[in-house]
Amino acid sequence: MGNLLKVLTREIENYPHFFLDFENAQPTEGEREIWNQISAVLQDSESILADLQAYKGAGPEIRDAIQNPNDIQLQEKAWNAVCPLVVRLKRFYEFSIRLEKALQSLLESLTCPPYTPTQHLEREQALAKEFAEILHFTLRFDELKMRNPAIQNDFSYYRRTISRNRINNMHLDIENEVNNEMANRMSLFYAEATPMLKTLSNATMHFVSENKTLPIENTTDCLSTMTSVCKVMLETPEYRSRFTSEETLMFCMRVMVGVIILYDHVHPVGAFCKTSKIDAPQDHSTDSDLSNTHSPSWQLSSQQDVQAFSCA
């Protein structure tokens, strides 16, 4: 955690200085095809978050069923409560797959030659904004997931019940919608403390491994440049004043933290080694901003996901 704050408090003199318009960026003709693809995914993000926030779980029903194993009515009540919840969890998981593909499309556009990462982000602001929106969604989703143990409890109960019925040669209707292979993949997804961030990390690593002719620096430099641009906008009064709301400032701050954590997963030596493009700080201005954030999601994610503390 301390190393993350170091990164956020570095001097900005050598960072790229331009305004990335997170509020009003519109796609150019060259961006439009990819932008439309990503937009079709992101349009479902708010409903996913609302559905996750409203997720209450089937804790009481499951508890009653476990405490009264011979009461058929309570078993049925718990099962009927869990099944629709598992369908919702499947929807969240399937959205993560769509998000993974969307991120890879964005990385392809934002890292391709002949432009540098700075040139890409400055020229293709609508795509950069969508990249930021994916990161913002990811931190919000993972914050809600980490605060809701009912998700793991419900899914564990579902899998135990399915396994028990298989032993008894019973097939349940929900298996037509959530078969064993899907349940296995969902189980791995929800076992992660921050599943969406893990999805983005895997997507980025897959992009790097699949594009062997593209230097990994093109990808990591894109991430470090995005971090730098966010930091400059937050700490430069001229840029900061162009944001029309506090929400945009919070958005920018969350995105910056999300990119740093993603960079730490992807870069061979992490975000906090001395050889990293994101390195040690001199002042504490962003630190004071972070301490005033209204949501601890960046703290939760950083505590769970920053993996290279030993390098600093």
XYZ file of C-alpha atoms in Angstrom:
312
model
C 0.000 0.000 0.000
C 2.821 2.378 0.842
C 4.438 1.766 -2.518
C 1.215 2.638 -4.303
C 1.135 5.974 -2.494
C 4.751 6.558 -3.506
C 3.813 6.168 -7.137
C 0.914 8.562 -6.734
C 3.092 11.266 -5.201
C 5.868 11.483 -7.757
C 6.852 14.823 -9.322
C 5.226 15.473 -12.699
C 7.762 17.635 -14.551
C 8.720 14.891 -17.002
C 5.218 13.589 -17.597
C 3.312 14.214 -20.863
C 1.206 17.341 -20.508
C -2.092 17.291 -22.363
C -5.757 17.228 -21.392
C -7.534 13.917 -21.890
C -11.201 14.825 -22.086
C -12.918 12.163 -19.991
C -16.198 14.076 -20.137
C -16.694 14.980 -23.794
C -14.288 13.029 -26.036
C -15.997 11.962 -29.272
C -14.681 9.363 -31.744
C -13.014 10.396 -34.967
C -13.752 8.445 -38.138
C -10.621 6.399 -37.550
C -11.775 5.447 -34.052
C -15.442 4.900 -34.767
C -15.487 1.181 -35.619
C -13.624 0.104 -32.476
C -15.405 2.755 -30.411
C -18.804 1.341 -31.447
C -17.738 -2.195 -30.500
C -16.571 -1.102 -27.050
C -19.574 1.147 -26.525
C -21.901 -1.815 -27.118
C -20.206 -3.581 -24.201
C -19.986 -0.598 -21.870
C -23.661 0.273 -22.271
C -24.450 -2.715 -20.046
C -21.942 -1.822 -17.339
C -24.250 0.325 -15.208
C -26.975 -2.322 -15.137
C -24.360 -4.904 -14.105
C -23.248 -2.685 -11.226
C -26.826 -1.938 -10.176
C -27.664 -5.647 -10.222
C -24.568 -6.481 -8.189
C -25.274 -3.714 -5.690
C -28.790 -5.067 -5.202
C -27.519 -8.616 -4.671
C -28.676 -9.718 -1.209
C -27.996 -13.431 -1.400
C -29.900 -16.399 -0.022
C -28.165 -16.594 3.351
C -31.240 -17.156 5.580
C -32.712 -19.803 3.262
C -29.387 -21.643 2.985
C -28.852 -21.526 6.743
C -32.317 -22.965 7.411
C -31.770 -25.722 4.858
C -28.403 -26.710 6.325
C -29.736 -26.719 9.889
C -32.719 -28.855 8.874
C -31.386 -31.340 6.308
C -34.471 -33.581 6.485
C -36.973 -30.785 5.877
C -37.786 -31.082 2.166
C -39.692 -27.797 2.089
C -36.718 -25.856 3.455
C -34.407 -27.585 0.959
C -36.677 -26.558 -1.895
C -37.004 -23.034 -0.547
C -33.218 -22.623 -0.422
C -32.773 -24.115 -3.875
C -35.463 -21.882 -5.380
C -33.795 -18.854 -3.793
C -30.308 -19.768 -5.028
C -31.071 -20.696 -8.648
C -32.045 -17.215 -9.901
C -29.031 -15.787 -8.079
C -26.716 -18.188 -9.895
C -28.225 -17.033 -13.184
C -27.355 -13.464 -12.177
C -23.812 -14.531 -11.304
C -23.547 -16.149 -14.717
C -24.532 -12.843 -16.312
C -21.754 -11.032 -14.425
C -19.238 -13.667 -15.481
C -20.299 -13.516 -19.122
C -19.919 -9.748 -19.017
C -16.323 -10.210 -17.864
C -15.660 -12.235 -21.028
C -17.077 -9.426 -23.173
C -14.972 -6.924 -21.253
C -11.861 -9.029 -21.818
C -12.386 -8.971 -25.587
C -13.133 -5.245 -25.506
C -9.900 -4.483 -23.673
C -7.851 -6.475 -26.158
C -9.399 -4.523 -29.047
C -8.560 -1.256 -27.300
C -4.983 -2.309 -26.609
C -4.539 -3.241 -30.249
C -5.637 0.250 -31.285
C -3.692 2.137 -28.608
C -0.355 0.339 -28.981
C 0.088 -0.175 -32.724
C 2.979 1.507 -34.601
C 3.954 4.046 -35.740
C 2.602 6.228 -32.927
C 3.972 6.413 -29.385
C 1.653 5.790 -26.408
C 1.463 9.530 -25.777
C 0.516 10.194 -29.399
C -2.122 7.456 -29.317
C -3.755 8.772 -26.146
C -3.704 12.349 -27.384
C -4.981 11.528 -30.891
C -7.519 8.827 -29.947
C -9.154 10.360 -26.923
C -12.496 8.616 -27.353
C -10.784 5.213 -27.196
C -8.666 6.342 -24.246
C -11.883 7.401 -22.510
C -13.385 3.951 -23.093
C -10.234 2.355 -21.703
C -10.652 4.543 -18.616
C -14.329 3.584 -18.340
C -13.411 -0.115 -18.377
C -10.937 0.437 -15.537
C -13.429 2.527 -13.595
C -16.100 -0.142 -13.950
C -13.596 -2.797 -12.881
C -12.725 -1.100 -9.594
C -16.379 -0.456 -8.809
C -17.388 -4.044 -9.574
C -14.592 -5.522 -7.504
C -15.343 -3.222 -4.588
C -18.952 -4.407 -4.522
C -17.927 -8.049 -4.898
C -15.394 -7.886 -2.064
C -18.014 -6.456 0.252
C -20.537 -9.189 -0.472
C -19.619 -12.628 0.938
C -23.079 -13.882 -0.040
C -21.808 -14.374 -3.596
C -19.311 -17.043 -2.582
C -21.711 -18.622 -0.092
C -24.557 -18.862 -2.612
C -22.386 -20.326 -5.328
C -20.761 -22.834 -2.976
C -24.184 -24.028 -1.844
C -25.282 -24.305 -5.470
C -22.275 -26.446 -6.401
C -22.654 -28.711 -3.363
C -26.300 -29.298 -4.182
C -25.562 -30.032 -7.827
C -22.826 -32.499 -6.852
C -25.092 -34.236 -4.361
C -27.815 -34.631 -6.964
C -25.371 -36.000 -9.528
C -24.415 -38.710 -7.065
C -28.129 -39.545 -6.892
C -28.356 -39.468 -10.722
C -30.649 -36.462 -10.674
C -30.515 -33.765 -13.358
C -31.788 -30.322 -12.425
C -33.214 -27.882 -14.955
C -30.731 -25.138 -14.092
C -27.916 -27.347 -15.396
C -29.218 -26.588 -18.882
C -28.288 -22.955 -18.248
C -25.259 -23.361 -15.966
C -23.617 -26.635 -16.955
C -20.630 -28.159 -15.187
C -18.051 -26.490 -17.429
C -19.654 -23.074 -16.942
C -19.881 -23.651 -13.184
C -16.180 -24.520 -13.040
C -15.223 -21.328 -14.861
C -17.526 -19.238 -12.706
C -16.061 -20.820 -9.590
C -12.535 -19.777 -10.603
C -13.773 -16.273 -11.417
C -15.530 -15.689 -8.091
C -12.700 -17.257 -6.100
C -10.614 -14.186 -6.951
C -10.735 -11.300 -4.482
C -10.936 -8.893 -7.438
C -12.236 -10.965 -10.360
C -12.702 -8.180 -12.897
C -9.206 -6.835 -12.348
C -7.865 -10.367 -12.709
C -9.786 -10.604 -15.980
C -8.177 -7.393 -17.278
C -4.745 -8.595 -16.194
C -5.219 -11.898 -17.993
C -6.542 -10.105 -21.068
C -3.519 -7.811 -21.160
C -1.085 -10.686 -20.684
C -2.863 -12.647 -23.407
C -2.652 -9.639 -25.725
C 1.101 -9.390 -25.119
C 1.685 -13.114 -25.673
C -0.443 -13.214 -28.823
C 1.297 -10.195 -30.384
C 4.883 -11.393 -30.273
C 6.035 -8.900 -32.915
C 4.823 -6.036 -30.730
C 7.336 -5.167 -27.989
C 5.863 -5.542 -24.504
C 7.014 -1.947 -23.895
C 4.301 -0.737 -26.267
C 1.713 -2.134 -23.865
C 3.373 -1.224 -20.579
C 4.232 2.256 -21.873
C 0.592 2.755 -22.814
C -0.358 1.972 -19.202
C 2.363 4.104 -17.619
C 1.513 7.005 -19.947
C -2.154 6.770 -18.973
C -1.104 6.945 -15.317
C 1.055 9.978 -16.014
C -1.670 11.800 -17.928
C -4.196 11.233 -15.120
C -1.730 12.488 -12.526
C -0.892 15.595 -14.545
C -4.578 16.438 -14.966
C -5.217 16.020 -11.245
C -2.250 18.166 -10.209
C -2.337 20.891 -12.871
C -4.859 23.606 -11.921
C -5.422 24.577 -15.564
C -6.477 21.034 -16.469
C -8.258 20.270 -13.222
C -10.444 23.351 -13.593
C -11.734 22.038 -16.923
C -13.527 19.168 -15.219
C -17.133 20.141 -14.629
C -17.750 17.953 -11.571
C -16.130 16.288 -8.590
C -17.305 12.990 -10.048
C -14.907 13.405 -12.956
C -12.032 14.083 -10.571
C -12.892 10.907 -8.682
C -13.174 9.056 -11.987
C -9.712 10.257 -13.004
C -8.249 9.236 -9.650
C -9.791 5.767 -9.734
C -8.566 5.248 -13.287
C -5.039 6.264 -12.320
C -4.975 3.770 -9.458
C -6.499 1.059 -11.643
C -3.882 1.533 -14.353
C -1.040 1.350 -11.816
C -2.358 -1.935 -10.432
C -2.863 -3.327 -13.944
C 0.665 -2.231 -14.887
C 2.010 -4.005 -11.815
C 0.408 -7.252 -12.952
C 1.626 -6.987 -16.529
C 5.139 -5.530 -16.325
C 7.883 -8.154 -15.803
C 9.266 -6.324 -12.734
C 6.041 -4.686 -11.568
C 5.146 -1.053 -10.992
C 7.335 -0.391 -7.976
C 10.843 -1.456 -8.948
C 13.412 1.252 -9.607
C 13.610 0.275 -13.296
C 9.877 0.773 -13.767
C 8.479 3.687 -15.769
C 6.388 4.390 -12.671
C 8.783 5.075 -9.827
C 9.509 6.801 -6.542
C 8.008 10.172 -5.527
C 9.100 13.493 -4.159
C 5.953 15.123 -2.818
C 2.628 14.171 -1.247
C -0.021 16.223 -3.015
C -1.910 13.308 -4.532
C -1.639 11.449 -1.242
C -3.725 14.130 0.441
C -6.266 13.942 -2.368
C -6.514 10.187 -2.001
C -7.119 10.453 1.720
C -10.207 12.515 0.948
C -11.802 10.014 -1.424
C -15.358 9.053 -0.600
C -14.945 5.392 -1.510
C -12.273 2.941 -0.361
C -12.375 0.900 -3.575
C -8.916 1.970 -4.655
C -7.601 0.942 -1.233
C -9.338 -2.416 -1.344
C -8.063 -3.183 -4.822
C -4.534 -2.069 -4.142
C -4.326 -4.107 -0.937
C -5.508 -7.223 -2.728
C -3.716 -6.861 -6.042
C -0.410 -5.051 -5.819
C 2.110 -7.862 -6.074
C 5.574 -6.282 -6.196
C 6.120 -4.584 -2.842
C 9.422 -6.375 -2.351
C 10.954 -4.587 -5.337
C 10.753 -1.096 -3.848
